[in-house]
Coordinates of C-alpha atoms in Angstrom, one line a residue:
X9 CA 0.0 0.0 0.0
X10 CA 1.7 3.4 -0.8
X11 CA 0.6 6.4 1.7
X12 CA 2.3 10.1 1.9
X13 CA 2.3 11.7 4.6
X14 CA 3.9 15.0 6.1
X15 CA 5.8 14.7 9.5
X16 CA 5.7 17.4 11.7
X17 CA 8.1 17.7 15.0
X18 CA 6.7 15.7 17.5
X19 CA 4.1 14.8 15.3
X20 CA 3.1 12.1 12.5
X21 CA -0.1 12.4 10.4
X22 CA -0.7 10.2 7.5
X23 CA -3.1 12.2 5.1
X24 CA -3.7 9.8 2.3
X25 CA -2.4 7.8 -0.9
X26 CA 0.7 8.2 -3.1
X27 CA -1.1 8.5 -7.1
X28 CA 0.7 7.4 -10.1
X29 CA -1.0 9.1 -13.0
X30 CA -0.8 6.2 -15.4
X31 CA -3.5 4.0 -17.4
X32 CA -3.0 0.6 -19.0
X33 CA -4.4 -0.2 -22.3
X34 CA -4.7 -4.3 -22.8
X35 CA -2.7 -5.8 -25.1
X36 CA -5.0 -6.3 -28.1
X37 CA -3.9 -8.6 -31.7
X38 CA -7.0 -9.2 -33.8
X39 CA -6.0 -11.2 -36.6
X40 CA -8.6 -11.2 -39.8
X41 CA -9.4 -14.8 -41.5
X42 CA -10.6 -15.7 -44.4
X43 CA -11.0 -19.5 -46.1
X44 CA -11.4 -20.3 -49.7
X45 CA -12.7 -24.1 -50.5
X46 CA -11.5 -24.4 -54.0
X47 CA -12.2 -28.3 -53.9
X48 CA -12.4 -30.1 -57.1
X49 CA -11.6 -26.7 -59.2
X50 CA -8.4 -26.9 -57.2
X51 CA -5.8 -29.4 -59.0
X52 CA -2.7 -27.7 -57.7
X53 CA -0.3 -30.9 -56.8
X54 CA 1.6 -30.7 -54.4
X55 CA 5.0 -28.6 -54.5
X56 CA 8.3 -29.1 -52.7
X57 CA 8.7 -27.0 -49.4
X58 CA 11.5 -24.3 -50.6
X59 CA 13.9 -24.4 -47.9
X60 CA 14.1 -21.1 -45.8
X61 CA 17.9 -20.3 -45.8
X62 CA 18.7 -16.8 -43.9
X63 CA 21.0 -15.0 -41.7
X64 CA 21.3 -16.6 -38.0
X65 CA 18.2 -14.4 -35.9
X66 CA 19.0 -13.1 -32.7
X67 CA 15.5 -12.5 -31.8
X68 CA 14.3 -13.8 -28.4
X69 CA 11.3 -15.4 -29.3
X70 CA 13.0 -16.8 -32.2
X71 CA 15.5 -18.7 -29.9
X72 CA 13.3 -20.0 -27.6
X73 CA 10.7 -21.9 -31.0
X74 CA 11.2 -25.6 -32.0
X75 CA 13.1 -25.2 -35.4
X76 CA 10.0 -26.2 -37.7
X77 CA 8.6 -23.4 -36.0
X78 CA 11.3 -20.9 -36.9
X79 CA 11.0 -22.0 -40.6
X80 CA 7.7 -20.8 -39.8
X81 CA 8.7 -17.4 -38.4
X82 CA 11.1 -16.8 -41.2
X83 CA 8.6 -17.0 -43.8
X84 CA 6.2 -14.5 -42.0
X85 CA 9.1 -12.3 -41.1
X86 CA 10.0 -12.0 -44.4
X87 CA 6.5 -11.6 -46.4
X88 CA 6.2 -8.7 -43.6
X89 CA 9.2 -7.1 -44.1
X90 CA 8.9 -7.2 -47.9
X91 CA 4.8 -6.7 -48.4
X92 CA 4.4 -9.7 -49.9
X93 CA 1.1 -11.1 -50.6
X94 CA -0.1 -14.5 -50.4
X95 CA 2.7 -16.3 -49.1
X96 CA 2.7 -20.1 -48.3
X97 CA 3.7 -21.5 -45.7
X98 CA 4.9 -24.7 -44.3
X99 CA 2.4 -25.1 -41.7
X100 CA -1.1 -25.7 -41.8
X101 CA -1.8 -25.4 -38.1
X102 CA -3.3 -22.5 -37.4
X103 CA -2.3 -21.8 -33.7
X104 CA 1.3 -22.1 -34.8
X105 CA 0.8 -19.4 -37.0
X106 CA -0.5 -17.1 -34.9
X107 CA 2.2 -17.6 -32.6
X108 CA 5.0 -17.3 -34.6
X109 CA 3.3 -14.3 -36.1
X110 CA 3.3 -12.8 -32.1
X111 CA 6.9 -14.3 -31.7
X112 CA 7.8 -12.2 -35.1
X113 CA 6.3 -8.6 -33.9
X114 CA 7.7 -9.2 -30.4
X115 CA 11.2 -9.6 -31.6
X116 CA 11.1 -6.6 -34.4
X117 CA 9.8 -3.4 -33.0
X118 CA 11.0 -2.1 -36.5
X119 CA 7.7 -3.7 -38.0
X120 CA 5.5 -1.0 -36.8
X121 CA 3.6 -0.6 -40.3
X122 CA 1.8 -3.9 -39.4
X123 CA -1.2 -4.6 -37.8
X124 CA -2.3 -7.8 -38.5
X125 CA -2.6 -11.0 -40.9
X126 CA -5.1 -12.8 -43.3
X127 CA -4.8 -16.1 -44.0
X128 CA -6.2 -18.3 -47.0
X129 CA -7.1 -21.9 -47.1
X130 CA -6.6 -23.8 -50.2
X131 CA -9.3 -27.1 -49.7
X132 CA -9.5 -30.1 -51.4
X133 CA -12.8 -31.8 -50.5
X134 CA -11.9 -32.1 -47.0
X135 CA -8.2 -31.9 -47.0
X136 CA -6.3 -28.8 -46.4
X137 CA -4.0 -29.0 -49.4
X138 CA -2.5 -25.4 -48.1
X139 CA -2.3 -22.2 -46.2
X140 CA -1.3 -18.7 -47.6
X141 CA -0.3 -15.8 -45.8
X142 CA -0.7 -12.0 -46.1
X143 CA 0.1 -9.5 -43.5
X144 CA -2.6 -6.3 -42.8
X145 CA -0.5 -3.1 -43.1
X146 CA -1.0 0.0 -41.0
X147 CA 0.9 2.1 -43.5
X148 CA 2.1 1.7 -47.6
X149 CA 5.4 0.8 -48.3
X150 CA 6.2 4.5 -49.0
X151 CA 4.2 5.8 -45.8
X152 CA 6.1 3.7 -43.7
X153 CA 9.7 4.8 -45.1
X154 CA 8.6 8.7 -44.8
X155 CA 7.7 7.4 -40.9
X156 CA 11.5 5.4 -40.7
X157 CA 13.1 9.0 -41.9
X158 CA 11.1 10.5 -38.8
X159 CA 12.3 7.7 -36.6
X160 CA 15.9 8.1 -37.1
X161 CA 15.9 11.5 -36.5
X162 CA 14.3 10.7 -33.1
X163 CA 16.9 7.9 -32.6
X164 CA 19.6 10.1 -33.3
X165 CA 18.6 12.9 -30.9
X166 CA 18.4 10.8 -28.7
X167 CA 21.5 9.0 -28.9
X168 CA 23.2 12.6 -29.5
X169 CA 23.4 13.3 -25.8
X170 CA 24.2 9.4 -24.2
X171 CA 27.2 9.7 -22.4
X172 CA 30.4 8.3 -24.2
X173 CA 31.9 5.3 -23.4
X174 CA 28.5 4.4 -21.3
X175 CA 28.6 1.0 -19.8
X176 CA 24.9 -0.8 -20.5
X177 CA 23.5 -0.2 -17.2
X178 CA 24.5 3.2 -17.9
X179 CA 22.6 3.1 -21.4
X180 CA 19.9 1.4 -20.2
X181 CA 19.4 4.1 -17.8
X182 CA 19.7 7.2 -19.8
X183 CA 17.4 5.5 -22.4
X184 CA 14.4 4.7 -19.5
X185 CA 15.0 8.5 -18.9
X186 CA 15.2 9.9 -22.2
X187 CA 11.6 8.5 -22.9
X188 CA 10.1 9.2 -20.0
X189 CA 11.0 12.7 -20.4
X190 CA 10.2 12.9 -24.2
X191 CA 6.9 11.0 -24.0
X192 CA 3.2 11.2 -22.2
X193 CA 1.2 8.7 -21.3
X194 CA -2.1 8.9 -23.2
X195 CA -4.4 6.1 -23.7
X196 CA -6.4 7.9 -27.0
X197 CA -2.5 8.4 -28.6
X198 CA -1.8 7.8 -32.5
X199 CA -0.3 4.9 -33.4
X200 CA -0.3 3.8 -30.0
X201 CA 0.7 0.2 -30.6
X202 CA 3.9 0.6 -32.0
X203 CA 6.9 2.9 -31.9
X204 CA 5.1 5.9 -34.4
X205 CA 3.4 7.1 -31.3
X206 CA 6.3 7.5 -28.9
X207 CA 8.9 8.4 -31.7
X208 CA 6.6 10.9 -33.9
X209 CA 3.7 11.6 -31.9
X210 CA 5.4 11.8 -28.7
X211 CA 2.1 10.2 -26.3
X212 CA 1.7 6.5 -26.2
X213 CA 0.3 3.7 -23.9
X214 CA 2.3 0.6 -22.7
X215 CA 3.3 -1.4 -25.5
X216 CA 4.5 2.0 -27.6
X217 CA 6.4 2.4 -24.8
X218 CA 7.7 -0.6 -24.4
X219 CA 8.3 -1.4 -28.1
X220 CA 10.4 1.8 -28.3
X221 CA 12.5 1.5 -25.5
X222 CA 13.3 -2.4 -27.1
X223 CA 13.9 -0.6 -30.3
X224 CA 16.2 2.4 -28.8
X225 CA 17.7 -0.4 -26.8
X226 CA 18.4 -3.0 -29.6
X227 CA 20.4 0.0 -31.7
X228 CA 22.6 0.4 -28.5
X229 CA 23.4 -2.9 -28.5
X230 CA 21.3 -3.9 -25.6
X231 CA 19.6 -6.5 -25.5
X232 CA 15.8 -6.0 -24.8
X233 CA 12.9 -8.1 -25.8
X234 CA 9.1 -7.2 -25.2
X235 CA 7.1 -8.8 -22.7
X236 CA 3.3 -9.3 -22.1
X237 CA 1.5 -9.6 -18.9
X238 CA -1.1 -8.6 -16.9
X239 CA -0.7 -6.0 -13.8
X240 CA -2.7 -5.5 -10.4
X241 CA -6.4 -5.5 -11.5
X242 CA -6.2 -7.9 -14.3
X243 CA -5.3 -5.2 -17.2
X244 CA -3.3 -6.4 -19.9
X245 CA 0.1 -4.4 -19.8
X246 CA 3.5 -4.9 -21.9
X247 CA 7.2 -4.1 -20.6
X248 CA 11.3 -5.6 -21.3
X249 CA 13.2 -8.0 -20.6
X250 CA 17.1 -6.7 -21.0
X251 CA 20.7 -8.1 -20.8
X252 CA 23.3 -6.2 -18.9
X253 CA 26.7 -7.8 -18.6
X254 CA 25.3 -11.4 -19.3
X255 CA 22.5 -11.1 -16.6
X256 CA 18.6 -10.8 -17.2
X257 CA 16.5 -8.2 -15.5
X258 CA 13.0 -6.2 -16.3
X259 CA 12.3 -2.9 -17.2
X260 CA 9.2 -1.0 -17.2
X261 CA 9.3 2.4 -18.5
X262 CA 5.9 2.7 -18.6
X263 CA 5.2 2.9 -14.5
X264 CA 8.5 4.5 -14.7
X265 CA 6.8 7.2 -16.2
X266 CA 5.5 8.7 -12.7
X267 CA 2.9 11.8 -11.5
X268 CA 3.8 11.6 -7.4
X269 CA 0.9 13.8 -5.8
X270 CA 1.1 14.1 -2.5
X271 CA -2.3 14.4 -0.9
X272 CA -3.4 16.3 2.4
X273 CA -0.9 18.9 4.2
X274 CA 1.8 19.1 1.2
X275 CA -0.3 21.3 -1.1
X276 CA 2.0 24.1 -0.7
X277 CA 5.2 21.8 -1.7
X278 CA 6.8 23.5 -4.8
X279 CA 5.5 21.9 -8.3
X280 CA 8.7 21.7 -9.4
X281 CA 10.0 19.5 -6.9
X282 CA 7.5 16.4 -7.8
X283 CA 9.4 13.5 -9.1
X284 CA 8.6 12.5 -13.0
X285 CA 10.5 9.2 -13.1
X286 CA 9.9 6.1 -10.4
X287 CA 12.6 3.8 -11.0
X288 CA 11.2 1.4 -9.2
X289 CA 11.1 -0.5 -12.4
X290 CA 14.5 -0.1 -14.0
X291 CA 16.5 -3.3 -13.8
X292 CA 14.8 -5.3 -11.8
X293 CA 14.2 -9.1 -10.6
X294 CA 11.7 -11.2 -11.0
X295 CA 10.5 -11.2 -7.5
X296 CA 10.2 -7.8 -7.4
X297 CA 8.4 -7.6 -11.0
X298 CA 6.3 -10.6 -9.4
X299 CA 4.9 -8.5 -6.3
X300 CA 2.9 -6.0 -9.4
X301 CA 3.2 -7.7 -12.5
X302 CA 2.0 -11.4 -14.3
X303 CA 3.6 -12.7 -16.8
X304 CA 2.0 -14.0 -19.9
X305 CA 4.5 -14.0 -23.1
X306 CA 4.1 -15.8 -25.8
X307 CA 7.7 -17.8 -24.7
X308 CA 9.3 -19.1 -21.7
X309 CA 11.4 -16.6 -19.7
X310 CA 14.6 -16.5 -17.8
X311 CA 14.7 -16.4 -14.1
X312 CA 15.7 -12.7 -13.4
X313 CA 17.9 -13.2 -10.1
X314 CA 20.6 -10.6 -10.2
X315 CA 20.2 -6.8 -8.2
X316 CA 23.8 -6.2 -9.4
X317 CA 22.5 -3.6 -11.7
X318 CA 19.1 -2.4 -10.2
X319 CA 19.4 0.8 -10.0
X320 CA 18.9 1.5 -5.9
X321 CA 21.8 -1.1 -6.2
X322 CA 23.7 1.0 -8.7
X323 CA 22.8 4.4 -7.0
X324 CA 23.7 3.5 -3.6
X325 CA 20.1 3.5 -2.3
X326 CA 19.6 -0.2 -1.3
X327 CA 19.8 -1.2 2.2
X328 CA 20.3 -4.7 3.2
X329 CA 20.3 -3.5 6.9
X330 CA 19.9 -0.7 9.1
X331 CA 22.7 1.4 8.5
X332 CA 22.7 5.0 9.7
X333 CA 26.2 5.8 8.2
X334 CA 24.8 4.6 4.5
X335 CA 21.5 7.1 5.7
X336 CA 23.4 10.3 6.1
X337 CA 25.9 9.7 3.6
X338 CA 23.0 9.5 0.6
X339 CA 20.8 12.1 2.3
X340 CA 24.3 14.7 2.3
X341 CA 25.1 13.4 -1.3
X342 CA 21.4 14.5 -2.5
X343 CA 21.5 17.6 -1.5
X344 CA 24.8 18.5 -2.7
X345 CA 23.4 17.2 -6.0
X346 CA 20.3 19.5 -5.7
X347 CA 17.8 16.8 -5.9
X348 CA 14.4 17.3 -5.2
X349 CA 13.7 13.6 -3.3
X350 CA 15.4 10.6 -2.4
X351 CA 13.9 7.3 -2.5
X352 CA 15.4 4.6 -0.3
X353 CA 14.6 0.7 -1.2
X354 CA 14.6 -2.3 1.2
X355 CA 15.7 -5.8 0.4
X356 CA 12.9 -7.1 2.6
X357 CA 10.0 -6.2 4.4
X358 CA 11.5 -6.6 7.7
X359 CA 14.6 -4.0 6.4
X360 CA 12.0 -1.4 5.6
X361 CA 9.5 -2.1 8.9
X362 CA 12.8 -1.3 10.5
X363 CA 13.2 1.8 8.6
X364 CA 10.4 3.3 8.6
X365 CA 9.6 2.7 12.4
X366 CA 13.0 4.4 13.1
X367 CA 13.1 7.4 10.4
X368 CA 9.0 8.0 11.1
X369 CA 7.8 6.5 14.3
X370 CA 11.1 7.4 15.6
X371 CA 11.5 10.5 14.0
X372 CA 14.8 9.8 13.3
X373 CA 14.3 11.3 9.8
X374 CA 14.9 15.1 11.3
X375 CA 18.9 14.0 11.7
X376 CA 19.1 14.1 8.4
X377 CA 17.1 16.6 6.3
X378 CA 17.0 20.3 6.5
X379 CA 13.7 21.0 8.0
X380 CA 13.8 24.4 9.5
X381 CA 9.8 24.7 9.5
X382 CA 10.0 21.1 11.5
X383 CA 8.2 19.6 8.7
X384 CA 8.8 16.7 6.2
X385 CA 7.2 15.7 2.9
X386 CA 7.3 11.7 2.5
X387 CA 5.8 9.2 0.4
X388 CA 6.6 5.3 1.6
X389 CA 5.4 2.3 -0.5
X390 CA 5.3 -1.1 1.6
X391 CA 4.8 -2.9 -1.6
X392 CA 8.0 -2.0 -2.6
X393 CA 9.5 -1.2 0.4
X394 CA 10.3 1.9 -0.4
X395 CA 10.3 5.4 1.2
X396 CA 10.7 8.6 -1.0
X397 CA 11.5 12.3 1.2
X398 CA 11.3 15.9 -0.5
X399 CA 14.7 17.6 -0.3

């Protein structure tokens, strides 16, 4: 449960709920059938299967597919990327299909101009002789170049500022940033389905977001993937899985995109000091994901199990323990920065029932932050075991 608060000396008064301003849009893929019975009129014998030969694919989804299954992705990847019409393939199971057709979009964020597929059955009596494929496209072949020229120039903005010689947490941070800066949430956005909508338009919903940051991520040489799930109240929601130094973790720049509004006793607290990023979501495990998010991808998933590059971790805001020498050195650290807040995160419940009994019940929190008016902003998230205090 997250609850902000303001703490006066001598005095503790909870006044009410911590609110993200964000919305979740479920995941939606309608794909359009059709069925032609052509059965004695259709004579066509049977022709050898060409044999899909391409370049090694580095595409999650793609890895993790039985290989007569990635004959199968190859041939829709390909009739997508090249607006083909028509296109047999090699299985006539339907439910394949439509999975590697899922496994194809959630590896190439690139494909943005598609929205969905048709599908034709060729009959012979009763026998399915064979099955055709034909993607839907969002935008013409010349549409969707005029949108890549757009793209790129986003890309390369972005990419314009990234510090040199970043190491990939370090990219993978700047990148969570950079769009959560450069984009609002907005459920009624353009193109809100695929990159377009975070990279032209500039609003999006989950899956823009997420597909843009696998997209800005994969041209960094990242490794990101998307992911599809369900959140806290059954709403379908998509985020990443990402590769930092050979270890697995999640990010969510979606709910990383965050409105704190501190309710009750803070309205006078300067606007300007209200946190826009939570990075509660950047780099993290899958027990932590776990505790807000469900996972329901289209493949199997690795076990995230490293903190080495969660970003409390990184940032020197985790606490493993009490530790009041760890307290006052990030507290002195944050204000020499100028920072507005400072979010500390608990590796168990029992860490952070510890801390917040001694900074609040305790009001041990007035050692360390310039209150001259005796009175503290705070926000603290048991959830996540987390407390946040304005600077």
């Amino acid at each position: 449960m997250k609850k902000t608060g303001v703490l006066l000396a001598g005095m503790l008064i909870v006044t009410g709920c911590l609110a993200y301003a964000w919305q979740m849009l479920p995941h939606q893929q309608s794909d359009l059938y059709t069925q032609e019975d052509v059965g004695a009129r259709q004579q066509e014998s049977e022709q050898t299967e060409q044999v899909v030969k391409r370049e090694k694919e580095y595409g999650y989804a793609y890895g993790m597919l039985p290989e007569e299954e990635q004959i199968l992705y190859l041939e829709i990847r390909d009739a997508l990327v090249n607006y083909e019409e028509n296109v047999r393939l090699s299985s006539h199971n339907k439910d394949e299909i439509s999975h590697a057709f899922q496994c194809v979009l959630n590896d190439h964020p690139e494909i943005f101009y598609v929205d969905g597929y048709t599908y034709t059955e060729y009959t012979l009596g009763d026998m399915l002789k064979k099955i055709t494929f034909t993607g839907t496209y969002r935008f013409s072949r010349e549409e969707a170049k005029r949108k890549q020229e757009q793209i790129d120039n986003y890309v390369n903005q972005c990419f314009a500022d990234m510090p040199q010689d970043a190491d990939e947490y370090t990219k993978v941070k700047y990148i969570y940033e950079y769009l959560i800066h450069h984009t609002e949430y907005d459920a009624a956005a353009k193109d809100n389905q695929n990159i377009c909508s975070v990279f032209i338009e500039g609003k999006s919903v989950c899956q823009g977001y997420a597909k843009a940051t696998q997209y800005l991520l994969n041209r960094a040489g990242i490794f990101s993937t998307l992911v599809l799930g369900r959140v806290v109240g059954g709403e379908g929601h998509a985020w990443n899985l990402v590769q930092i130094d050979g270890k697995y973790y999640y990010v969510d720049t979606t709910w990383g995109d965050a409105s704190y509004q501190a309710i009750g006793g803070a309205g006078s607290y300067p606007g300007e000091k209200i946190p826009t990023i939570n990075y509660d979501y950047l780099c993290v495990s899958t027990e932590q994901m776990n505790l807000t998010h469900t996972l329901d991808n289209v493949v199997e998933l690795p076990e995230c199990d490293s903190m080495e590059d969660n970003y409390y971790v990184r940032e020197g805001f985790y606490f493993t323990e009490w530790n009041q020498e760890q307290i006052e050195r990030v507290f002195q650290e944050e204000y020499e920065k100028g920072s507005a807040y400072v979010t500390l995160k608990c590796e168990s419940y029992d860490v952070y029932r510890q801390m917040h009994d001694a900074l609040i019940a305790e009001q041990e929190i007035f050692r360390y932050l310039d209150c001259p008016d005796g009175v503290v902003s705070y926000a603290d998230d048991e959830t996540q075991y987390s407390m946040s205090f304005w600077l």
